[in-house]
Amino acid sequence: MRRAALLLLAASSALAGCNAQPGASNAAAPEVAPVEKRGTLASAFTDPVGTIARLNQFGYRLGEYKNGANGFAAGGEPIFLSQSDAKNPNRGTVEVTGKDAATIDSIVFALAVTDDANADTARKRLTDNVRAFLFQYGVEDKGALDAIAKEQDADGLIGEAPATVAIDKSQTPRRITVTFQRPPATAPAETAAQNTQQP
């Protein structure tokens, strides 16, 4: 397992390098703490710093998880998901949001389809990125993310977290989003608070 993780890290670093912008810093990435519970996404929602570091391995370059008008959030810069020399290349983004500094409530991967000629490649790379992110937690989607390639809406549980694939054709360019929501079980503080209110 350790060897597989090291291979993933090397591949992820190479992918991040492909999306580097001119003048970007080559400073070492922060160390990523071990996942507390493999096989679930529980740690992804209770460790904002670690989650952002893992997402940044794919070149998204998310900033600090900080408070704003609508709660806490960290957004990355768009990365190329298909031909970068196309007139209007397909790009992907990722954003994490939550109500407080200690937890993430949602992780949203998005693809804006601006270049239909290379849409297949972009959808595949989005799928690969999401699956590689899940792999870091020991999670398999078991084919659920195949909906991205088909551009079909889908929902269910992945790694014990509610997940949705949504296709929004109401705007141009159309958007494909993959959203993971924090499972209620990852909020022990809330549960404890509820228990103390019981008579």
Short mmCIF file of C-alpha atoms in Angstrom, two decimals:
data_model
loop_
_atom_site.label_atom_id
_atom_site.label_comp_id
_atom_site.label_asym_id
_atom_site.label_seq_id
_atom_site.Cartn_x
_atom_site.Cartn_y
_atom_site.Cartn_z
CA MET A 1 0.00 0.00 0.00
CA ARG A 2 2.84 2.39 0.85
CA ARG A 3 4.44 1.73 -2.54
CA ALA A 4 1.12 2.45 -4.29
CA ALA A 5 0.76 5.69 -2.34
CA LEU A 6 4.27 6.75 -3.33
CA LEU A 7 3.54 5.99 -6.98
CA LEU A 8 0.34 8.05 -6.77
CA LEU A 9 2.24 10.94 -5.21
CA ALA A 10 4.81 10.85 -8.00
CA ALA A 11 2.10 10.76 -10.68
CA SER A 12 0.18 13.54 -8.98
CA SER A 13 3.27 15.71 -8.77
CA ALA A 14 3.87 15.22 -12.47
CA LEU A 15 0.27 16.18 -13.24
CA ALA A 16 0.58 19.27 -11.07
CA GLY A 17 3.70 20.25 -12.98
CA CYS A 18 1.79 20.09 -16.26
CA ASN A 19 -0.63 22.70 -14.94
CA ALA A 20 1.99 25.01 -13.46
CA GLN A 21 1.80 28.62 -14.54
CA PRO A 22 4.80 30.72 -15.54
CA GLY A 23 6.51 32.17 -12.49
CA ALA A 24 4.75 29.76 -10.12
CA SER A 25 6.68 28.86 -6.98
CA ASN A 26 8.36 25.46 -6.82
CA ALA A 27 8.37 25.49 -3.02
CA ALA A 28 7.87 22.12 -1.36
CA ALA A 29 4.26 21.21 -0.68
CA PRO A 30 3.23 20.95 2.98
CA GLU A 31 3.37 17.50 4.55
CA VAL A 32 0.06 15.69 4.44
CA ALA A 33 -1.05 13.95 7.63
CA PRO A 34 -2.03 10.27 7.37
CA VAL A 35 -5.70 9.54 6.76
CA GLU A 36 -7.40 8.60 10.03
CA LYS A 37 -9.95 6.16 8.60
CA ARG A 38 -9.17 4.59 5.25
CA GLY A 39 -12.05 3.41 3.09
CA THR A 40 -14.17 6.46 3.91
CA LEU A 41 -14.00 10.19 3.18
CA ALA A 42 -14.44 11.03 6.88
CA SER A 43 -11.00 12.65 7.21
CA ALA A 44 -11.56 14.81 4.12
CA PHE A 45 -14.25 16.78 5.96
CA THR A 46 -12.52 17.10 9.34
CA ASP A 47 -9.05 18.13 8.15
CA PRO A 48 -9.31 21.20 5.89
CA VAL A 49 -5.54 21.78 5.73
CA GLY A 50 -4.83 18.16 4.77
CA THR A 51 -7.67 18.04 2.24
CA ILE A 52 -6.50 21.22 0.54
CA ALA A 53 -2.93 19.85 0.40
CA ARG A 54 -4.20 16.65 -1.24
CA LEU A 55 -6.25 18.58 -3.80
CA ASN A 56 -3.29 20.80 -4.59
CA GLN A 57 -1.30 17.75 -5.67
CA PHE A 58 -3.42 17.90 -8.84
CA GLY A 59 -2.42 21.47 -9.65
CA TYR A 60 -5.56 23.25 -8.40
CA ARG A 61 -3.55 25.57 -6.13
CA LEU A 62 -6.25 26.20 -3.56
CA GLY A 63 -5.54 29.01 -1.14
CA GLU A 64 -6.13 29.22 2.59
CA TYR A 65 -9.41 27.97 4.03
CA LYS A 66 -10.75 31.23 5.40
CA ASN A 67 -13.90 32.98 6.50
CA GLY A 68 -15.95 35.01 4.04
CA ALA A 69 -19.44 36.35 3.50
CA ASN A 70 -20.97 32.87 3.21
CA GLY A 71 -18.81 30.91 5.63
CA PHE A 72 -15.40 29.31 5.15
CA ALA A 73 -14.11 28.53 1.67
CA ALA A 74 -11.00 27.82 -0.39
CA GLY A 75 -11.01 27.96 -4.16
CA GLY A 76 -8.36 26.97 -6.65
CA GLU A 77 -7.28 28.25 -10.03
CA PRO A 78 -8.62 26.64 -13.21
CA ILE A 79 -6.45 23.88 -14.65
CA PHE A 80 -6.41 22.62 -18.23
CA LEU A 81 -8.27 19.32 -18.64
CA SER A 82 -7.73 19.01 -22.40
CA GLN A 83 -5.78 20.65 -25.24
CA SER A 84 -4.22 23.77 -23.74
CA ASP A 85 -3.58 25.19 -27.23
CA ALA A 86 -7.26 25.04 -28.22
CA LYS A 87 -9.07 28.32 -28.86
CA ASN A 88 -11.01 27.96 -25.60
CA PRO A 89 -9.61 24.99 -23.65
CA ASN A 90 -11.69 22.95 -21.23
CA ARG A 91 -10.75 23.85 -17.67
CA GLY A 92 -11.54 22.40 -14.27
CA THR A 93 -11.76 23.86 -10.79
CA VAL A 94 -12.29 22.64 -7.24
CA GLU A 95 -13.74 24.42 -4.21
CA VAL A 96 -14.22 23.45 -0.57
CA THR A 97 -16.74 25.20 1.68
CA GLY A 98 -17.96 24.92 5.25
CA LYS A 99 -19.53 26.70 8.21
CA ASP A 100 -16.44 26.77 10.43
CA ALA A 101 -12.65 26.55 10.30
CA ALA A 102 -12.53 22.97 11.58
CA THR A 103 -14.81 21.25 9.06
CA ILE A 104 -15.55 21.12 5.36
CA ASP A 105 -19.19 20.67 4.35
CA SER A 106 -18.73 20.23 0.60
CA ILE A 107 -16.01 19.50 -1.94
CA VAL A 108 -16.96 20.45 -5.50
CA PHE A 109 -15.02 19.49 -8.62
CA ALA A 110 -16.22 21.28 -11.75
CA LEU A 111 -15.58 21.20 -15.48
CA ALA A 112 -16.74 23.92 -17.87
CA VAL A 113 -17.10 22.36 -21.33
CA THR A 114 -15.87 25.14 -23.61
CA ASP A 115 -14.24 22.93 -26.26
CA ASP A 116 -16.54 20.14 -27.44
CA ALA A 117 -13.92 18.72 -29.79
CA ASN A 118 -11.85 17.69 -26.76
CA ALA A 119 -14.68 17.11 -24.29
CA ASP A 120 -14.00 13.36 -24.05
CA THR A 121 -10.45 14.03 -22.87
CA ALA A 122 -11.61 16.65 -20.37
CA ARG A 123 -14.26 14.36 -18.90
CA LYS A 124 -11.73 11.55 -18.57
CA ARG A 125 -9.20 13.78 -16.83
CA LEU A 126 -11.84 15.09 -14.45
CA THR A 127 -12.79 11.49 -13.64
CA ASP A 128 -9.14 10.54 -13.17
CA ASN A 129 -8.54 13.48 -10.82
CA VAL A 130 -11.55 12.66 -8.66
CA ARG A 131 -10.63 8.97 -8.52
CA ALA A 132 -7.02 9.79 -7.63
CA PHE A 133 -8.28 12.06 -4.84
CA LEU A 134 -10.51 9.25 -3.53
CA PHE A 135 -7.59 6.79 -3.74
CA GLN A 136 -5.72 8.83 -1.14
CA TYR A 137 -8.45 7.88 1.33
CA GLY A 138 -8.62 4.25 0.24
CA VAL A 139 -12.00 4.87 -1.43
CA GLU A 140 -13.26 3.36 -4.70
CA ASP A 141 -16.25 4.77 -6.55
CA LYS A 142 -17.12 1.31 -7.99
CA GLY A 143 -18.11 2.81 -11.33
CA ALA A 144 -20.30 5.61 -9.95
CA LEU A 145 -18.13 8.25 -11.61
CA ASP A 146 -18.72 6.70 -15.05
CA ALA A 147 -21.68 9.12 -15.15
CA ILE A 148 -19.18 11.90 -15.92
CA ALA A 149 -18.20 10.38 -19.27
CA LYS A 150 -21.88 9.85 -20.13
CA GLU A 151 -22.82 13.35 -18.94
CA GLN A 152 -25.59 11.88 -16.82
CA ASP A 153 -26.89 13.10 -13.47
CA ALA A 154 -26.25 10.60 -10.68
CA ASP A 155 -26.23 10.46 -6.89
CA GLY A 156 -25.44 8.03 -4.11
CA LEU A 157 -22.83 7.30 -1.45
CA ILE A 158 -19.09 7.17 -2.20
CA GLY A 159 -16.81 6.48 0.74
CA GLU A 160 -19.83 6.90 3.04
CA ALA A 161 -20.28 10.48 1.82
CA PRO A 162 -23.29 11.69 -0.19
CA ALA A 163 -22.06 12.34 -3.74
CA THR A 164 -23.67 13.76 -6.86
CA VAL A 165 -22.70 14.16 -10.49
CA ALA A 166 -24.71 17.01 -12.01
CA ILE A 167 -24.86 18.25 -15.60
CA ASP A 168 -26.01 21.85 -15.98
CA LYS A 169 -26.97 22.58 -19.58
CA SER A 170 -28.97 25.69 -18.70
CA GLN A 171 -25.96 27.91 -19.23
CA THR A 172 -23.14 28.26 -21.72
CA PRO A 173 -20.68 26.68 -21.32
CA ARG A 174 -22.41 23.69 -19.79
CA ARG A 175 -20.94 22.55 -16.48
CA ILE A 176 -20.27 19.14 -15.03
CA THR A 177 -19.92 19.10 -11.25
CA VAL A 178 -18.99 16.33 -8.84
CA THR A 179 -19.98 17.19 -5.28
CA PHE A 180 -19.16 15.38 -2.05
CA GLN A 181 -21.08 16.36 1.09
CA ARG A 182 -19.98 15.87 4.69
CA PRO A 183 -21.67 12.84 6.23
CA PRO A 184 -23.52 13.59 9.52
CA ALA A 185 -21.30 11.03 11.28
CA THR A 186 -18.27 13.31 10.85
CA ALA A 187 -19.72 15.90 13.22
CA PRO A 188 -19.01 14.44 16.70
CA ALA A 189 -19.13 17.89 18.32
CA GLU A 190 -22.70 18.43 17.09
CA THR A 191 -23.72 14.95 18.27
CA ALA A 192 -22.20 15.56 21.68
CA ALA A 193 -24.03 18.87 21.94
CA GLN A 194 -27.32 17.19 21.09
CA ASN A 195 -26.71 14.45 23.67
CA THR A 196 -26.05 16.96 26.46
CA GLN A 197 -29.43 18.57 25.79
CA GLN A 198 -31.28 15.34 26.48
CA PRO A 199 -33.05 15.22 29.89
#
